[in-house]
Short mmCIF file of C-alpha atoms and ligand atoms in Angstrom, two decimals:
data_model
loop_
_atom_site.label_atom_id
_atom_site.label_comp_id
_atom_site.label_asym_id
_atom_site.label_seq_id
_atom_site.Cartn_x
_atom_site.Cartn_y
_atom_site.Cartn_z
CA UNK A 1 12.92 0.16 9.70
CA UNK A 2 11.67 3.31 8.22
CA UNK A 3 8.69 2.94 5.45
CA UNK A 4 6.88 5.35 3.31
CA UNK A 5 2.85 4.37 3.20
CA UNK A 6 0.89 5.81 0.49
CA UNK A 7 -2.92 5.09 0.16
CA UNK A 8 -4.40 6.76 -3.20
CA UNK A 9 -7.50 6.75 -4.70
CA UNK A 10 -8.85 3.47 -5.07
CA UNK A 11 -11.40 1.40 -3.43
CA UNK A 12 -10.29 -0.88 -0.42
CA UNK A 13 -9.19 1.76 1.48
CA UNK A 14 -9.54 -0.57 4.81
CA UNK A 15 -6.38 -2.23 3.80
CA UNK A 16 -4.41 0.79 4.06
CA UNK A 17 -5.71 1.35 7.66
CA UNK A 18 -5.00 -1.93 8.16
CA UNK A 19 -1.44 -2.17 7.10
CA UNK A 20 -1.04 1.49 9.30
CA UNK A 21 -2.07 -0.56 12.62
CA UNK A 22 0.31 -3.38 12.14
CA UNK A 23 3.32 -1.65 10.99
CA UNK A 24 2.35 0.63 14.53
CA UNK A 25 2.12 -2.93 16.08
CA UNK A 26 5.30 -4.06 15.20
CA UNK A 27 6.87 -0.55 15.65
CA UNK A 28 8.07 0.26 12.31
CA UNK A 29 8.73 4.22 11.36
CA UNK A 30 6.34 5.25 8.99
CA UNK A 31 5.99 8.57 7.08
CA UNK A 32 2.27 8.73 5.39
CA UNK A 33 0.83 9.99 2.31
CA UNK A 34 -2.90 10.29 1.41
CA UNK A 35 -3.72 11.57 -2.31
CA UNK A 36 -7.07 13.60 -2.12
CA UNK A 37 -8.78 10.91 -3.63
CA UNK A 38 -7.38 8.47 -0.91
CA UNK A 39 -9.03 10.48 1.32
CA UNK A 40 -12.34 10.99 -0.72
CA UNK A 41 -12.70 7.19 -0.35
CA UNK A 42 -11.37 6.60 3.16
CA UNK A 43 -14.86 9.14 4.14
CA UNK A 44 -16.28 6.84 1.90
CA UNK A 45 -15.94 3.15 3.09
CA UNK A 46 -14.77 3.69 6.93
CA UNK A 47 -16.36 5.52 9.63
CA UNK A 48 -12.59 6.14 11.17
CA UNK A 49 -11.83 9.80 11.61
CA UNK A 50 -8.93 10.91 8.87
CA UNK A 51 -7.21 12.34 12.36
CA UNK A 52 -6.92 9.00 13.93
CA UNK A 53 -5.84 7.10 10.72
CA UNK A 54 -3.20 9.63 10.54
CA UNK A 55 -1.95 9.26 13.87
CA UNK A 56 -1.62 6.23 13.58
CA UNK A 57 1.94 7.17 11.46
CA UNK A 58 4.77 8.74 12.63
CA UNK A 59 5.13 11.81 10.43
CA UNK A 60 2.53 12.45 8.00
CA UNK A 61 3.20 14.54 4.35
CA UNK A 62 0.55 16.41 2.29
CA UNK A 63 0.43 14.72 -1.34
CA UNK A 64 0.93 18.40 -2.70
CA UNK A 65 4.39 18.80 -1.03
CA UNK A 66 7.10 18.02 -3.22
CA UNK A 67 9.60 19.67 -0.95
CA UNK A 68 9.12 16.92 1.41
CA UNK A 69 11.85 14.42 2.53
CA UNK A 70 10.60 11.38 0.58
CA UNK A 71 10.52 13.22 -2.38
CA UNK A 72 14.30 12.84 -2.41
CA UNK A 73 16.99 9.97 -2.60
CA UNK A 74 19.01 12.01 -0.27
CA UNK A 75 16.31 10.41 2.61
CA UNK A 76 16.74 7.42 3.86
CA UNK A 77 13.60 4.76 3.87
CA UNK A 78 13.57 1.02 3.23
CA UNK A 79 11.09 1.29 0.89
CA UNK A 80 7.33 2.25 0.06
CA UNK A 81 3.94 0.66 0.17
CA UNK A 82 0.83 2.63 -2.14
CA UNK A 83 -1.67 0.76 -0.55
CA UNK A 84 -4.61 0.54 -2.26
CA UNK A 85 -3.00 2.05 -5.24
CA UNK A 86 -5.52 3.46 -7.82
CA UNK A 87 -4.86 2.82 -11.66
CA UNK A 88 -4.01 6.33 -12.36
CA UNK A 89 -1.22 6.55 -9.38
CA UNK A 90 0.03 3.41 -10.77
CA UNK A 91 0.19 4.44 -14.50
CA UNK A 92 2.07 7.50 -13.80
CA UNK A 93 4.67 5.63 -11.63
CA UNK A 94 5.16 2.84 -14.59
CA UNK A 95 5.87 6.14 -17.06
CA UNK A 96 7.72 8.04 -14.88
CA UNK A 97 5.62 10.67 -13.94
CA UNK A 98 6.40 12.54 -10.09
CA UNK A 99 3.92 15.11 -10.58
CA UNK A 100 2.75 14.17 -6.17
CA UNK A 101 4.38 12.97 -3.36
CA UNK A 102 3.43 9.37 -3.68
CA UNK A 103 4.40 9.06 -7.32
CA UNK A 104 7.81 10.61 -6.69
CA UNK A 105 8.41 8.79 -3.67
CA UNK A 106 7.44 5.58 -5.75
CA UNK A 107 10.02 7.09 -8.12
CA UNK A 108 12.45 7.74 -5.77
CA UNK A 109 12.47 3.84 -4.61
CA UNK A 110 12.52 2.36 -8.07
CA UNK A 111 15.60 4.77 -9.23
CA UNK A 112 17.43 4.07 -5.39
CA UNK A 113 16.67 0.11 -5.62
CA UNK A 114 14.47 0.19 -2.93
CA UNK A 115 11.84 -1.79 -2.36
CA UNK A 116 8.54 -0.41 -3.47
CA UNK A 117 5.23 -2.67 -3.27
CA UNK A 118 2.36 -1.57 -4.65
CA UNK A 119 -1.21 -3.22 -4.14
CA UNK A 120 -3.43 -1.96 -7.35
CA UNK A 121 -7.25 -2.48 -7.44
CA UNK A 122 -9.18 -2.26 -10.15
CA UNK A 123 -11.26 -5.11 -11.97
CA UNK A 124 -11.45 -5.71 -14.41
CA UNK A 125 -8.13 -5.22 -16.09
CA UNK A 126 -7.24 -3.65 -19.32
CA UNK A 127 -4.16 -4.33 -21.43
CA UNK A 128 -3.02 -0.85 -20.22
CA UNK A 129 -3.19 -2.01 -17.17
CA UNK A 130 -1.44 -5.42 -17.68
CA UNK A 131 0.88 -3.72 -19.68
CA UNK A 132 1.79 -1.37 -16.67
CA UNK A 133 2.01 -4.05 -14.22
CA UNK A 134 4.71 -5.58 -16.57
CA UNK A 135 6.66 -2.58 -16.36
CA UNK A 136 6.87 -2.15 -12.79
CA UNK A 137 6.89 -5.68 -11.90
CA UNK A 138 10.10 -5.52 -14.45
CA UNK A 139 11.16 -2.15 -12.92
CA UNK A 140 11.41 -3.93 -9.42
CA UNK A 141 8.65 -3.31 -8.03
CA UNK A 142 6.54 -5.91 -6.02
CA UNK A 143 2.68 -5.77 -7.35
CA UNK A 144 0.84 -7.40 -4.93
CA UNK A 145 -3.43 -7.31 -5.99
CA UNK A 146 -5.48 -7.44 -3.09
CA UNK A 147 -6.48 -10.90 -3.67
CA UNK A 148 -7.18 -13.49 -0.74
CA UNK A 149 -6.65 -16.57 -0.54
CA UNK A 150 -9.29 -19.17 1.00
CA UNK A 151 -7.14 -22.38 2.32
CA UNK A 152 -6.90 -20.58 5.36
CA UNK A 153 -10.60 -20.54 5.93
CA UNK A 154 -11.48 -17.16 6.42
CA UNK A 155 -14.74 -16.31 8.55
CA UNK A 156 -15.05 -12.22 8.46
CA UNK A 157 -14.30 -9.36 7.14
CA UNK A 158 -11.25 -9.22 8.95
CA UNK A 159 -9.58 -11.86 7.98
CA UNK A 160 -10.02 -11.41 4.31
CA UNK A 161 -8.49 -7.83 5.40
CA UNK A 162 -5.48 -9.63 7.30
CA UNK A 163 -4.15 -11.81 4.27
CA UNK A 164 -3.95 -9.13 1.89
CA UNK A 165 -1.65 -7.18 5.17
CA UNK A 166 -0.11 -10.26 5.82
CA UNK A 167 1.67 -10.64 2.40
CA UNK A 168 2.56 -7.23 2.37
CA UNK A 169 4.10 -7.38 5.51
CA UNK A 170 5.57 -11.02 4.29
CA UNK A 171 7.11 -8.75 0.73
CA UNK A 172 8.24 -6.41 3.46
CA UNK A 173 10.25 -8.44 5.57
CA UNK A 174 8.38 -7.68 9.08
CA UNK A 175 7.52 -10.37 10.88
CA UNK A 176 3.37 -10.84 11.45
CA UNK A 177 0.57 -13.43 13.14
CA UNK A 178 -1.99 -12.17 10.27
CA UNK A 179 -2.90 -15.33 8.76
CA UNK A 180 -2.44 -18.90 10.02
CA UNK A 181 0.55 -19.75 7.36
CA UNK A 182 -0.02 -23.23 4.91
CA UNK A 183 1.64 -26.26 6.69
CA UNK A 184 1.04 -24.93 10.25
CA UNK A 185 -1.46 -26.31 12.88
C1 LIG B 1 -15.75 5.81 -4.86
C2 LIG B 1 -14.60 5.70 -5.83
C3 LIG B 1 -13.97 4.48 -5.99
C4 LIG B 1 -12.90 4.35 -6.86
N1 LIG B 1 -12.29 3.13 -6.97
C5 LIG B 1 -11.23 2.98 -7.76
C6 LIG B 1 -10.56 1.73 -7.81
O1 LIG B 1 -10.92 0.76 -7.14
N2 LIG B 1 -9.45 1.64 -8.59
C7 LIG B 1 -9.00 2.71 -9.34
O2 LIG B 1 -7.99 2.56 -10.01
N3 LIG B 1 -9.62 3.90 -9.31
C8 LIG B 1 -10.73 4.08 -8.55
N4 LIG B 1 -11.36 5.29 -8.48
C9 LIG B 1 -10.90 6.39 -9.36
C10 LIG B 1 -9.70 7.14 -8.76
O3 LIG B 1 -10.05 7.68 -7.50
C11 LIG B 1 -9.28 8.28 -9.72
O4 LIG B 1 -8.71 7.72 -10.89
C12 LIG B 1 -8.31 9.25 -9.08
O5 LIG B 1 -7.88 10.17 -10.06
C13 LIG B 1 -7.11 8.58 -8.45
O6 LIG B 1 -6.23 9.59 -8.00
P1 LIG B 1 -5.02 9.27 -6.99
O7 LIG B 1 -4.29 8.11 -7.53
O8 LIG B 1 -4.21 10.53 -6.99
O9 LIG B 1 -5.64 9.03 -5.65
C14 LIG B 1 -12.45 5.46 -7.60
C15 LIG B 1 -13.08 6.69 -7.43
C16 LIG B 1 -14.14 6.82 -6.58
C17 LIG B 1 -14.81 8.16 -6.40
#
C-alpha cells in the first residue's frame, strides 16, 4: 500500500508524527508532505528533529513542488491523509484550489476516487467551516476531527494520541493494536 501523508499548518502536529511511526510499523509506502506552516508548528509543539520525522517516510516532497509525482493522477497511491489539516488547506481543497502539493494531491484523490482522509482542527467552528466539511464529506472524502473518545479509558498523553491514529488507520484499511476496540477484553 502506497499513501500520501500531508501534515499542514494546524495545531496537533503530534498526530501526524504519530500516524508516520505506525504506517512505518506496519510497513506501508509513504511519500510525505509538510506545508511551511506544518513545519512552523511541528518546531513548535515537539522537540523531534524535522530530519527524523522525515525519515521516518519513504520519499519525502517539498510543498512548493508541483512537478512532483503526487501532483498527478498518472501516479499511483491508495490514497492521502492531511493530518492535522489546517482550515485554510482544507478550504482550498473543498473549492478546488491546487495552488501546493498537498492541496493538489488532495485534488488528485478526490477527482481519481481515491480515498482521501483528512483530520481538520480548529475549534471552534464556523459555518464556513461546516459548510466545507459538507462539501468534502459529500465530495468523498473521509473528515475525521481529532476527537477521542473516553470508553476506552485513556491514562496519557499517548493514548489520547493513539485513538485519533487508530481511526485513521481503521478509515484506512491497515490493520492496528492502537486502542483496545469496544466489546473486547
Ligand atoms: C501556533 C499556530 C497554531 C495554529 N493552529 C491552527 C489550527 O489549529 N487550525 C487551523 O486551521 N489553523 C491554525 N493555524 C493557522 C495556520 O497555520 C494558517 O492558516 C496557515 O496559513 C495554514 O497554512 P497551511 O495549510 O499551508 O499549512 C495556526 C498557526 C499557528 C502559528
Amino acid at each position: 500500500m502506497r499513501v500520501v501523508v500531508g501534515i499542514s499548518g494546524a495545531s496537533g502536529a503530534i498526530y501526524g508524527v504519530r500516524l508516520l511511526q505506525e504506517l512505518k510499523n506496519t510497513g506501508v509506502e509513504v511519500a510525505l508532505v509538510i506545508t511551511g506552516h506544518g513545519k512552523e508548528i511541528l518546531g513548535m509543539e515537539t522537540d523531534i528533529p524535522l530530519t527524523n520525522i522525515e525519515e521516518l517516510a519513504d520519499v519525502v516532497y517539498s510543498d512548493d513542488d508541483l512537478t512532483a509525482p503526487p501532483a498527478s493522477g498518472s501516479y499511483l497511491f491508495d490514497g492521502m491523509v492531511i493530518c492535522p489539516c489546517s482550515m485554510s488547506s482544507f478550504s482550498k481543497i473543498a473549492t478546488g484550489i491546487s495552488d501546493s502539493l498537498i492541496t493538489r494531491a488532495a485534488a488528485v484523490c478526490l477527482k481519481e476516487k481515491r480515498k482521501l482522509i483528512l483530520v481538520p482542527r480548529e475549534a471552534p467552528l464556523s459555518t464556513i467551516y461546516l459548510r466545507n466539511m459538507l462539501v468534502l464529506a459529500e465530495a468523498g472524502a473521509v473528515v475525521l476531527p481529532p476527537s477521542p473518545a473516553f470508553y476506552h479509558r485513556p491514562r496519557t498523553f499517548d493514548d489520547l494520541v493513539n485513538f485519533v491514529i487508530g481511526k485513521v488507520m481503521d478509515s484506512l484499511g491497515v490493520e492496528h493494536q492502537l486502542f483496545r476496540r469496544w466489546g473486547t477484553e
